[in-house]
XYZ file of N, CA, C and O in Angstrom:
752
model
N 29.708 -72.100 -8.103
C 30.649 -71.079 -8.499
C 32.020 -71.435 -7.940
O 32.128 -71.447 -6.714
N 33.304 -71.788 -8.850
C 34.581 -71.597 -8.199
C 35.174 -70.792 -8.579
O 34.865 -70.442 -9.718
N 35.919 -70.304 -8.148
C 37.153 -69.284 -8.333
C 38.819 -69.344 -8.941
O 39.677 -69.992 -8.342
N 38.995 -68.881 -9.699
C 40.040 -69.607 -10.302
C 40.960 -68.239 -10.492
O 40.426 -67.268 -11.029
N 42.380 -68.156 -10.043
C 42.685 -66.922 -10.182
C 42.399 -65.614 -10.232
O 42.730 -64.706 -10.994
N 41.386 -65.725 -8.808
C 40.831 -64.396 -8.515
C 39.526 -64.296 -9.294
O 38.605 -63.611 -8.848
N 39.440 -64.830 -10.222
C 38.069 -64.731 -11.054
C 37.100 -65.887 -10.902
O 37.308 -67.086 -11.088
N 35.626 -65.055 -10.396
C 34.564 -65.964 -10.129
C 34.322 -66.667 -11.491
O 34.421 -65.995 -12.517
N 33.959 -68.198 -11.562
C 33.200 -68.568 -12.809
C 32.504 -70.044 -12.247
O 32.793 -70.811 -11.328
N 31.556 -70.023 -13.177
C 30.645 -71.291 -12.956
C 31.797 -72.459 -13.544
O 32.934 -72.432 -14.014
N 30.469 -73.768 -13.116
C 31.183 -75.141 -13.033
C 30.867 -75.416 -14.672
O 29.997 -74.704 -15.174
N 31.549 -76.439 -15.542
C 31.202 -77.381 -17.081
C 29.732 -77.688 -16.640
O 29.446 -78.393 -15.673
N 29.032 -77.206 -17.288
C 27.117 -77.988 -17.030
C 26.628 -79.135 -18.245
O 25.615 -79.831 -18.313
N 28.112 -78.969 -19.394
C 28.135 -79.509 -20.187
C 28.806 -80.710 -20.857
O 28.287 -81.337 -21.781
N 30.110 -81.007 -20.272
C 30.754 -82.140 -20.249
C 31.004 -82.570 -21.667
O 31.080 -83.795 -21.764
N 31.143 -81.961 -22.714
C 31.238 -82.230 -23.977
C 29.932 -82.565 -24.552
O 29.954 -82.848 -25.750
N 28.805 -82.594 -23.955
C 27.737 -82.886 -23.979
C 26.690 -82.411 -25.051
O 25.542 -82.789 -24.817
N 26.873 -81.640 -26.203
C 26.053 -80.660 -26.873
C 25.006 -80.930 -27.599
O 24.611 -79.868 -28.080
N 24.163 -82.059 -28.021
C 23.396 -82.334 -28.316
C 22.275 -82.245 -27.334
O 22.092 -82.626 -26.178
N 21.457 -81.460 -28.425
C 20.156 -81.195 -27.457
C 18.802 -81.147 -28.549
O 18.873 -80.910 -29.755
N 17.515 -81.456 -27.723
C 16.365 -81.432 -28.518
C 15.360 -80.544 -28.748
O 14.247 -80.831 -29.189
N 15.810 -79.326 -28.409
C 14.916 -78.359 -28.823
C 15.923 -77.024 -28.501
O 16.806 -76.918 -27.650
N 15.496 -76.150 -29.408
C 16.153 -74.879 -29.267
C 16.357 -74.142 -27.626
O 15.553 -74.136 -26.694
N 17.413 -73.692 -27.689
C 17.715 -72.503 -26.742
C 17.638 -73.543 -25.566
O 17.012 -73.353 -24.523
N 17.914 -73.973 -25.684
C 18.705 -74.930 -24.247
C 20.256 -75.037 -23.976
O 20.917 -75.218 -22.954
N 20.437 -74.929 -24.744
C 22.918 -74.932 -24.843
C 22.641 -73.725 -26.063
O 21.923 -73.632 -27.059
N 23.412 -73.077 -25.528
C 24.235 -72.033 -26.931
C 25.469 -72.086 -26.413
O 25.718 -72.031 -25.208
N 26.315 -72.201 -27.349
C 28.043 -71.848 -27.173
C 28.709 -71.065 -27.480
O 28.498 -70.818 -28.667
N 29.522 -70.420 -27.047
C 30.135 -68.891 -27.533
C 31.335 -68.598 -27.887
O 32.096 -68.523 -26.922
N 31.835 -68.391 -28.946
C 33.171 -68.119 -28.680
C 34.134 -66.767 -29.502
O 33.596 -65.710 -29.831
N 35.617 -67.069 -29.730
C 35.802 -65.222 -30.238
C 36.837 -66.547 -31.277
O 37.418 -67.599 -31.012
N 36.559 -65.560 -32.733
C 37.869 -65.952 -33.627
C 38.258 -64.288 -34.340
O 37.522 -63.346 -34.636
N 39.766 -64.484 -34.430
C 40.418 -62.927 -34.957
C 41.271 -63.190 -36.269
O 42.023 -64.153 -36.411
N 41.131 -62.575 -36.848
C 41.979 -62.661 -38.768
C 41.904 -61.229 -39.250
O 41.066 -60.332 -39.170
N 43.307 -61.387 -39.871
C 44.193 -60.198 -40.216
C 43.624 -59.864 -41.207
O 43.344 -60.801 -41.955
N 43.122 -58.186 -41.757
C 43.120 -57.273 -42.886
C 44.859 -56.416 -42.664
O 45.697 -56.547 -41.772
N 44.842 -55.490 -44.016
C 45.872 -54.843 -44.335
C 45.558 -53.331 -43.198
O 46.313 -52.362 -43.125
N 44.713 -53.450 -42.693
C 44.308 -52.456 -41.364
C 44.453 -52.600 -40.199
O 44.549 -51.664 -39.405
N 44.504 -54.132 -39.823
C 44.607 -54.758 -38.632
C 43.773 -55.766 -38.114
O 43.236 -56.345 -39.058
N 43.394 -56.276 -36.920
C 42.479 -57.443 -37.054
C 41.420 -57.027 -36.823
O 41.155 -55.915 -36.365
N 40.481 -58.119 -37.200
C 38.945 -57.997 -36.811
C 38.671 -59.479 -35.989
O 38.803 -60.672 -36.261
N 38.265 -58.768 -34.961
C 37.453 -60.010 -33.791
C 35.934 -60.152 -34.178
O 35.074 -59.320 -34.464
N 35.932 -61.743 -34.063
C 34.099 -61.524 -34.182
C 33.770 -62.543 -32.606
O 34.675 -63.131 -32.014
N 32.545 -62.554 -32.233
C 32.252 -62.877 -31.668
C 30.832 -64.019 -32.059
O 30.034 -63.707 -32.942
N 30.704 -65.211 -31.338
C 29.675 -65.853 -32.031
C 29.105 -66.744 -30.728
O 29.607 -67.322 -29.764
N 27.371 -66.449 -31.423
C 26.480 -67.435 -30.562
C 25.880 -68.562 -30.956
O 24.755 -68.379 -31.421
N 26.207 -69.516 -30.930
C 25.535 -70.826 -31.534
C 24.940 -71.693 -30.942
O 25.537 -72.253 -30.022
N 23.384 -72.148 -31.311
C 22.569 -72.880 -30.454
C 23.014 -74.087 -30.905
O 23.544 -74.103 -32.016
N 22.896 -75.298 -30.168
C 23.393 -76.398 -30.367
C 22.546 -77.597 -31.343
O 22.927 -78.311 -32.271
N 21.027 -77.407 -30.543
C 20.137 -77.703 -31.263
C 20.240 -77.703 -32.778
O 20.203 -78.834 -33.263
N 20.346 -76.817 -33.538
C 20.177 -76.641 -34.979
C 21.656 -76.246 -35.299
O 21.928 -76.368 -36.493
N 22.863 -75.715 -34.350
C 23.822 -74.948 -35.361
C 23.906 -74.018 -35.758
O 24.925 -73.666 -36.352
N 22.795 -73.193 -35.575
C 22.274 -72.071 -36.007
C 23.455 -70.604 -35.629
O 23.520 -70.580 -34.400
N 24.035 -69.858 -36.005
C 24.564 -68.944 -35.085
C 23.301 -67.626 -34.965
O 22.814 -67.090 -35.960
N 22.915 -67.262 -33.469
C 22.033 -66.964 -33.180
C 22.096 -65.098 -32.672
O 21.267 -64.258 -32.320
N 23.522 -65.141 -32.888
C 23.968 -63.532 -32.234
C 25.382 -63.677 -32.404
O 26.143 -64.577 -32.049
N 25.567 -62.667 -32.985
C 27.399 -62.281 -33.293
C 27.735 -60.740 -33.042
O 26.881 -59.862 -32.917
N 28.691 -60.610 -33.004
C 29.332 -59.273 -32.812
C 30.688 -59.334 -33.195
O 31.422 -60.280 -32.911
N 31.123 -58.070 -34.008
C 32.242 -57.989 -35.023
C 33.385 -56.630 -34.608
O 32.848 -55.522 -34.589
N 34.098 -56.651 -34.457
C 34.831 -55.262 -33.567
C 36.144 -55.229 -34.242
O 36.459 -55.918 -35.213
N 36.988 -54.229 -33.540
C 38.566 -54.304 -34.279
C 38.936 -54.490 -32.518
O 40.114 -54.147 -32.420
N 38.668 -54.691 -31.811
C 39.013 -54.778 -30.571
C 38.719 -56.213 -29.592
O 38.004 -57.093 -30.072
N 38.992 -56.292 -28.957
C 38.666 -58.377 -28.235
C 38.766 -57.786 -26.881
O 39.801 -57.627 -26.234
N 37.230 -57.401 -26.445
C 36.670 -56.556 -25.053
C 35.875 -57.313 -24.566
O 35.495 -58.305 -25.189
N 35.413 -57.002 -23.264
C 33.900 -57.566 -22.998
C 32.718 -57.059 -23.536
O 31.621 -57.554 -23.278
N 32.899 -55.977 -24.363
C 31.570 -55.381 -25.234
C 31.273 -56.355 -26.395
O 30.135 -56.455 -26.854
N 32.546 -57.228 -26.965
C 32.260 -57.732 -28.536
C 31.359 -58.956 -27.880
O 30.444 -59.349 -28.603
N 31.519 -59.657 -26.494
C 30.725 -60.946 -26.260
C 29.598 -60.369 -25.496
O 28.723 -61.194 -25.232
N 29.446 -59.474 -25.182
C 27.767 -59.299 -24.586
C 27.248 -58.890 -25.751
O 26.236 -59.553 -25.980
N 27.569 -57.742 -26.987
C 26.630 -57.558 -28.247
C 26.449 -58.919 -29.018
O 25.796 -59.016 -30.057
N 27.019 -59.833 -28.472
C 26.329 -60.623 -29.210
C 25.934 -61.697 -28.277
O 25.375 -62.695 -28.732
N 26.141 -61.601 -27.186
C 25.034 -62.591 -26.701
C 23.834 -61.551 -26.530
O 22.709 -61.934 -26.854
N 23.964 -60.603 -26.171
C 22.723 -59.501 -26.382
C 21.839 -59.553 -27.479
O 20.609 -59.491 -27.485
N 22.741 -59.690 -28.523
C 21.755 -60.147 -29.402
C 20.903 -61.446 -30.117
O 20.008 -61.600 -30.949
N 21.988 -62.476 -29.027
C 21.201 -63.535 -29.210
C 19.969 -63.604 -28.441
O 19.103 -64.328 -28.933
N 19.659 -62.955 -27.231
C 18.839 -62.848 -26.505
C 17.736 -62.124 -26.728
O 16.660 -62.432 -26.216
N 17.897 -61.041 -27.548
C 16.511 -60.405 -27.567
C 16.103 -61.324 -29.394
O 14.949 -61.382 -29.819
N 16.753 -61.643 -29.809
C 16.564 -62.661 -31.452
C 15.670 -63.876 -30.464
O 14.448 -63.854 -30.612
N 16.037 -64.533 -29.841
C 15.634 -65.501 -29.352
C 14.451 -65.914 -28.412
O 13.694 -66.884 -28.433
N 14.587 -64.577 -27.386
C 13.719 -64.602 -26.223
C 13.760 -65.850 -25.373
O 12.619 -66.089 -24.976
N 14.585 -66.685 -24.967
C 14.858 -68.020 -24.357
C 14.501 -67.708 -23.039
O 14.739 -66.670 -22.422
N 13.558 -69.298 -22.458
C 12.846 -68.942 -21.306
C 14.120 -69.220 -20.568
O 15.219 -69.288 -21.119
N 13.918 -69.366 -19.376
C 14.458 -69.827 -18.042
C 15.372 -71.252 -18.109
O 14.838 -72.206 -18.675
N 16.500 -71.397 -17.646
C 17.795 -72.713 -17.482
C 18.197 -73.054 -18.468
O 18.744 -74.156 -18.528
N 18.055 -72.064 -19.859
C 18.952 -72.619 -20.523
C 20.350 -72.276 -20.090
O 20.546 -71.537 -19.126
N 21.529 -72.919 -20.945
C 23.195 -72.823 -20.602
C 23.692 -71.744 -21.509
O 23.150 -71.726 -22.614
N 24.525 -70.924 -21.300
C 25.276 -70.470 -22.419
C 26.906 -71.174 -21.960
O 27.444 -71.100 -20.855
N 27.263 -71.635 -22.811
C 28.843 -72.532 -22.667
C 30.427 -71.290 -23.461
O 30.682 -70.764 -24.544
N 30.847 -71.347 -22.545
C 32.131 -70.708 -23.047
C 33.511 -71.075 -22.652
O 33.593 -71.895 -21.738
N 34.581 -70.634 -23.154
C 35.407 -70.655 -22.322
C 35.944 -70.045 -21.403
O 35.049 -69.476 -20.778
N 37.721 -69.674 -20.604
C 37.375 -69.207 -19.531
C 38.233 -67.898 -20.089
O 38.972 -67.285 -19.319
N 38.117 -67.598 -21.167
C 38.310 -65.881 -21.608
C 38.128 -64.895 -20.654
O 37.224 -65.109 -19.846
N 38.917 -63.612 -20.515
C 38.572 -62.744 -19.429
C 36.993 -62.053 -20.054
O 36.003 -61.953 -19.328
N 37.024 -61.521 -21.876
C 35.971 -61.093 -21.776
C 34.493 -62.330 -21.219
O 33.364 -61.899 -20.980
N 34.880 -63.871 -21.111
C 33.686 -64.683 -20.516
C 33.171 -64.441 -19.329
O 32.042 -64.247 -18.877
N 34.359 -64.499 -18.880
C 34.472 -64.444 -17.400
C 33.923 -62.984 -16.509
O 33.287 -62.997 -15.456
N 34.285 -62.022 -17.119
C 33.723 -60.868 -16.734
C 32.385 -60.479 -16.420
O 31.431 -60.706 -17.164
N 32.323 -59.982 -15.485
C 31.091 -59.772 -14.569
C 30.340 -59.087 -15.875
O 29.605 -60.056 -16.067
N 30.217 -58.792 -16.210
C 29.154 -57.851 -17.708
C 28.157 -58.951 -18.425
O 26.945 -58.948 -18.640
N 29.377 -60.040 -18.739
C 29.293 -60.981 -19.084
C 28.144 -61.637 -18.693
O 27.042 -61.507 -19.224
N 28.577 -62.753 -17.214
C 28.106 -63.658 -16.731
C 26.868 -62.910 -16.090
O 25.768 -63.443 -15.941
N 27.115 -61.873 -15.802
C 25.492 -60.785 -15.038
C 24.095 -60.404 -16.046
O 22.972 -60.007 -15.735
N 24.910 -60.816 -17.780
C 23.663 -60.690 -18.764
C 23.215 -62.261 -19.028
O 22.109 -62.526 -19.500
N 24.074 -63.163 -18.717
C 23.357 -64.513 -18.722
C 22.443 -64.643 -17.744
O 21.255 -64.880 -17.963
N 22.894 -64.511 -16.739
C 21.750 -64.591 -15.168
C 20.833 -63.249 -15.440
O 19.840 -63.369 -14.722
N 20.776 -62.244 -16.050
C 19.366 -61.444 -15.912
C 18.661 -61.936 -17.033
O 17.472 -61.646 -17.166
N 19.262 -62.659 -17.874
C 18.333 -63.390 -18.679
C 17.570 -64.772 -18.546
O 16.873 -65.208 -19.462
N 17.707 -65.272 -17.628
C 17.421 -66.148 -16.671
C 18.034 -67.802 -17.103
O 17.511 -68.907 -16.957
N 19.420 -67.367 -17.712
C 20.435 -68.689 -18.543
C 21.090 -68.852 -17.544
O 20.855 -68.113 -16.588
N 21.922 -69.674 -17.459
C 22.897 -70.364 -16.760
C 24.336 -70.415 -17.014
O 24.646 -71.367 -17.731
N 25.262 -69.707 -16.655
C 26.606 -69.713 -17.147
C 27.144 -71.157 -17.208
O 26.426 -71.966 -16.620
N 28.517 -71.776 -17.931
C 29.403 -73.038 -18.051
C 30.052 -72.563 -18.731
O 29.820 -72.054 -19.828
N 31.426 -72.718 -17.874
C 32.689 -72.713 -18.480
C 33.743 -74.400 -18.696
O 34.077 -75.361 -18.002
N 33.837 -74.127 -19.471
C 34.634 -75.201 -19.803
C 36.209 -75.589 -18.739
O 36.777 -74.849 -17.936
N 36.487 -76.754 -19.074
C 37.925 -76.715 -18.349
C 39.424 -75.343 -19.291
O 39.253 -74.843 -20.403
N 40.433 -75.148 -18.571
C 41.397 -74.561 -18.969
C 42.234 -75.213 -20.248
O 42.719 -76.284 -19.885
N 42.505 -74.954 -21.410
C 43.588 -75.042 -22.461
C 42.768 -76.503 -22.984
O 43.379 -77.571 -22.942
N 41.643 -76.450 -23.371
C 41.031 -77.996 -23.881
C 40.173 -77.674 -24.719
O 39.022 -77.480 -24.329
N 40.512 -77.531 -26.102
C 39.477 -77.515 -27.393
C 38.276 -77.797 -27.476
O 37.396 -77.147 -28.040
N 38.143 -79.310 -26.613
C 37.331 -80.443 -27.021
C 35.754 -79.470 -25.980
O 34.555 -79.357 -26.236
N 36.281 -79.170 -25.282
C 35.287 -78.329 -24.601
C 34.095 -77.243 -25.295
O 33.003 -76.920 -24.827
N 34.510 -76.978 -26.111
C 33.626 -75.841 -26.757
C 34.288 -76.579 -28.359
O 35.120 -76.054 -29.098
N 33.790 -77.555 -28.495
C 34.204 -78.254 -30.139
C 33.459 -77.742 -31.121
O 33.941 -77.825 -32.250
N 32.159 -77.109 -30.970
C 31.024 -77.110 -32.033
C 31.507 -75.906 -32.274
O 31.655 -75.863 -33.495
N 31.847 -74.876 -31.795
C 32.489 -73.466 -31.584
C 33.837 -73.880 -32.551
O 33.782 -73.455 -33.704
N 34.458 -74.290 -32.356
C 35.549 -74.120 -32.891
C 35.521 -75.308 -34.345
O 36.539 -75.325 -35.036
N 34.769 -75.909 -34.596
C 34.224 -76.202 -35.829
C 33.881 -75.297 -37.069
O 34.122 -75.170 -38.270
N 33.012 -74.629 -35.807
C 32.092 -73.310 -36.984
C 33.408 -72.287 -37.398
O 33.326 -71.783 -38.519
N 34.582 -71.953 -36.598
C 35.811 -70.948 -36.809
C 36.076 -72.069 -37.996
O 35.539 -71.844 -39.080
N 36.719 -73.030 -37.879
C 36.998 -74.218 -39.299
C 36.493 -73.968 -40.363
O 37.148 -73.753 -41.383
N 35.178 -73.955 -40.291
C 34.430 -73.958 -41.623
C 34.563 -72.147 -42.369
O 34.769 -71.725 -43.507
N 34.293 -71.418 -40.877
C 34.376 -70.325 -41.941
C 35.821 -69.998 -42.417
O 36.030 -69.396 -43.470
N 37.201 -70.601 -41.248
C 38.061 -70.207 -41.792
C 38.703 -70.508 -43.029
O 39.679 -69.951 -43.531
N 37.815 -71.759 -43.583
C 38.258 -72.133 -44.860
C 37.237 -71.983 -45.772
O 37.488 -71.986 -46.977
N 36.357 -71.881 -45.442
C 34.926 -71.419 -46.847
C 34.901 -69.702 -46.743
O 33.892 -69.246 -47.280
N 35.645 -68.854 -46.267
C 35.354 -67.379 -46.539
C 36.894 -66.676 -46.242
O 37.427 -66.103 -47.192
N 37.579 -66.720 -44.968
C 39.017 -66.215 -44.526
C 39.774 -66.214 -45.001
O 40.442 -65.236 -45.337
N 40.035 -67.762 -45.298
C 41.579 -68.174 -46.181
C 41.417 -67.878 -47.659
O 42.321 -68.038 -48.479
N 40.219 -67.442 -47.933
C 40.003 -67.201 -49.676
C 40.896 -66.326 -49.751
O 41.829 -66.964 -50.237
N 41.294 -65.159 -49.582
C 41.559 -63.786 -50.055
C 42.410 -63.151 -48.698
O 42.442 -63.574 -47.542
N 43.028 -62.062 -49.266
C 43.892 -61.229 -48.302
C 43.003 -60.275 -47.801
O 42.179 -59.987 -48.670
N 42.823 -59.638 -46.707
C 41.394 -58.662 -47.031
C 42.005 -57.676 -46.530
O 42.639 -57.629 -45.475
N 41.756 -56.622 -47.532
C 42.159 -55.169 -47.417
C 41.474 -53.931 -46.338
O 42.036 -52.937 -45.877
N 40.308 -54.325 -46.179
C 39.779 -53.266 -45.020
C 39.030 -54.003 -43.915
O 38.302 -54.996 -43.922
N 39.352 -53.384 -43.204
C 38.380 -54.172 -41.341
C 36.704 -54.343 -42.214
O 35.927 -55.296 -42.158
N 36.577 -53.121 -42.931
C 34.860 -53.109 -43.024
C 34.906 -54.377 -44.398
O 33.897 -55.055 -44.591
N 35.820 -54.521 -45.030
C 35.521 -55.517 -46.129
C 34.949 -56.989 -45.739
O 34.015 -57.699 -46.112
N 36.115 -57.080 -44.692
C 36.053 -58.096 -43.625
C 34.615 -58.272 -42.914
O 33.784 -59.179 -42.972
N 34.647 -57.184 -42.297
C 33.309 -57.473 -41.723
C 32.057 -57.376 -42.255
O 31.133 -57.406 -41.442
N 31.848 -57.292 -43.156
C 30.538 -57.205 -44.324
C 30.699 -58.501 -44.539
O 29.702 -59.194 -44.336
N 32.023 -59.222 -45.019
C 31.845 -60.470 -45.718
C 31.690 -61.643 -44.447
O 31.238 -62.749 -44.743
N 32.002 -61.404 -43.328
C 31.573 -62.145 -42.147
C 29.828 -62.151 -42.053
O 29.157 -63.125 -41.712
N 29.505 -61.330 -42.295
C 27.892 -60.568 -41.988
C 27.599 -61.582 -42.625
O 27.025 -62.541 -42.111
N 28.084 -61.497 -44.302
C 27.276 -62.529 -45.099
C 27.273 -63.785 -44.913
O 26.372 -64.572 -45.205
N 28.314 -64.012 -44.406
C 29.176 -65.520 -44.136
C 27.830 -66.147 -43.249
O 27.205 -67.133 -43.641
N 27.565 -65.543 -42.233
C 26.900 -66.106 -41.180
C 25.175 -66.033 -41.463
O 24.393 -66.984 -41.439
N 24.867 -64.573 -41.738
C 23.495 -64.845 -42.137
C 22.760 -64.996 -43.326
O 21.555 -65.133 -43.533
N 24.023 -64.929 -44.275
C 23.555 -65.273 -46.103
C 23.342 -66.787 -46.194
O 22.381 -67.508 -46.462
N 24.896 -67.018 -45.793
C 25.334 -68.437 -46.229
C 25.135 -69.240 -44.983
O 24.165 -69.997 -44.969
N 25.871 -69.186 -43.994
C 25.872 -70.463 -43.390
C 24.755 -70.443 -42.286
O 24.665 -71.613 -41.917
N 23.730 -69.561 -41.479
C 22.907 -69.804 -41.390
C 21.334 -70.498 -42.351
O 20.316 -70.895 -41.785
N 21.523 -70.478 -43.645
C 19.912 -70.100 -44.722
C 20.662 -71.247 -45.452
O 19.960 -72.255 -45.529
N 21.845 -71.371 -45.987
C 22.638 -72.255 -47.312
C 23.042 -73.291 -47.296
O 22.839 -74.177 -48.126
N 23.932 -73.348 -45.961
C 24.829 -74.577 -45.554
C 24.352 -75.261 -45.194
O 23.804 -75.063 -44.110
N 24.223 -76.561 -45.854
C 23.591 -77.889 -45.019
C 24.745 -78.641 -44.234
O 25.967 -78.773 -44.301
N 23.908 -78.969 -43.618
C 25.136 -80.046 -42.406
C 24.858 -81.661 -42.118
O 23.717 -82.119 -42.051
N 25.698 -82.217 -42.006
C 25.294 -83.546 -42.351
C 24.750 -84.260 -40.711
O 23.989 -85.227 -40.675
N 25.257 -83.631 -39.534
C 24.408 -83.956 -38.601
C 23.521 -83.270 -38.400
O 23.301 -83.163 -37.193
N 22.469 -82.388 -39.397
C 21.531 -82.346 -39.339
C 20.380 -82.799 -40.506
O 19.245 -82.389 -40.750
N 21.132 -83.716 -41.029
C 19.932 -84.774 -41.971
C 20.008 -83.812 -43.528
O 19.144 -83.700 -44.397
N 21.698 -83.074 -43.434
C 21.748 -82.415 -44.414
C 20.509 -81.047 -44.794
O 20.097 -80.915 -45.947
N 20.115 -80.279 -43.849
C 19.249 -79.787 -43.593
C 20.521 -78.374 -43.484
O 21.752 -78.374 -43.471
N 19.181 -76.970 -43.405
C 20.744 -75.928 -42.860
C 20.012 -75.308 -41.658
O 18.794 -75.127 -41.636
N 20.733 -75.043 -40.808
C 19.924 -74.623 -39.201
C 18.419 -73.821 -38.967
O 17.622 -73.900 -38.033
N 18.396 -73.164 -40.001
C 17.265 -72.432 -40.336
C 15.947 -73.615 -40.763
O 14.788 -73.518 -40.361
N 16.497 -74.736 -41.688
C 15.593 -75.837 -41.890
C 14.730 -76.776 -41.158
O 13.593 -77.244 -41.218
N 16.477 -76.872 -39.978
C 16.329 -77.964 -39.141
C 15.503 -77.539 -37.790
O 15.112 -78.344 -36.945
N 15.247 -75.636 -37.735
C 14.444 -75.746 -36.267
C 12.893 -75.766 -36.740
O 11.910 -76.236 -36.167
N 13.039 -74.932 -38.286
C 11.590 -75.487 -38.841
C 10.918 -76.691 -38.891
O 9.688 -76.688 -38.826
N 11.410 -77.506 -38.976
C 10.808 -79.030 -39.195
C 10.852 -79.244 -37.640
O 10.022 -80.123 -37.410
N 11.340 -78.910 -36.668
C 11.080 -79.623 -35.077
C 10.275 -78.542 -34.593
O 10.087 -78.640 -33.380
N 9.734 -77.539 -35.125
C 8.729 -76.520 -34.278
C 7.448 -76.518 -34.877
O 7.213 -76.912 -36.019
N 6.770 -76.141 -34.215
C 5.326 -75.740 -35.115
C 5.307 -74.426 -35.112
O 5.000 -73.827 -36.143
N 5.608 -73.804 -34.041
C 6.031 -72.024 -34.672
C 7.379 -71.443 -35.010
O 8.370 -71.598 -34.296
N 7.367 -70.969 -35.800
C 8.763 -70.591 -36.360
C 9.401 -69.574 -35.293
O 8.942 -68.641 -34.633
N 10.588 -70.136 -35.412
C 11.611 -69.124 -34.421
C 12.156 -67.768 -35.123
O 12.137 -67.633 -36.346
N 12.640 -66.784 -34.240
C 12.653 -65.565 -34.901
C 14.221 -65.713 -35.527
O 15.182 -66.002 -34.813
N 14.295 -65.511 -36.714
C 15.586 -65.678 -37.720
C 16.179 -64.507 -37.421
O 17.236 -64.193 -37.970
């Protein structure tokens, strides 16, 4: 644990490192925000590294520490992940916040924060903001927070969890790719 402007946070456990061979070992987390004619909508996102998969999200008009625990909350009870896996973030106040880092450790995960002002740190995270910001965001002007957030809903568990194939995963879509490496299916 170091301390960095008054705020406790764990050490990088990850080093740009994100490839991994079986589920729920690295998930990465992060927040992207885009304008309706109402104001913005923050989402929040959990992505296992393994498959790509986003595994827990949370969608708000607000950028709190509630939008990143409902969805690592909900990556956690979706998932049930045993003991040492990582959750990777950056060093956001909602990351950093004791709410936060106190639902990774009662879940028996491991906090990593990345270094300060460095993309490359949480890359797979900010890939997935890429893709949706140009396959769903940049389409259209969006007129209501809830339009927005319905079409995020779909974005993630219509399309790009079940639809989207990815080419580092053998063109497979995350949902495919943990099927073919498990013999029991993980909870979707």
């Amino acid at each position: 644990m170091k301390r960095l402007s008054g705020v406790a946070t764990a050490d990088d456990l990850v080093h740009r490192k994100f490839h991994r061979l079986a589920p729920n070992e690295l998930w990465v987390t992060d927040i992207t925000e885009h304008p309706t004619r109402e104001g913005k909508v923050y989402c929040c996102a959990v992505m296992d590294t393994f498959s790509r998969k986003i595994v827990g999200w949370s969608i708000d008009s607000s950028q709190d520490t509630h939008l990143v625990v409902n969805a690592l909350d909900m990556a956690i009870k979706a998932r049930r992940p045993g003991a040492g896996g990582i959750v990777h973030a950056d060093h956001g106040v909602q990351f950093t916040s004791w709410a936060f880092t106190s639902k990774i450790r009662d879940a028996g995960l491991m906090p990593s924060f990345g270094t300060i002002g460095d993309c490359y740190d949480n890359s797979m995270m900010e890939s997935f903001w890429s893709s949706m910001q140009i396959e769903l965001l940049n389409r259209k002007k969006w007129r209501t927070r809830t339009d927005l957030a319905n079409a995020m809903f779909e974005y993630i568990e219509i399309f790009y969890n079940r639809q989207r194939r990815h080419s580092k995963l053998g063109y497979t879509t995350p949902i495919e790719h943990e099927l073919r490496f498990t013999t029991t299916p993980i909870p979707a």
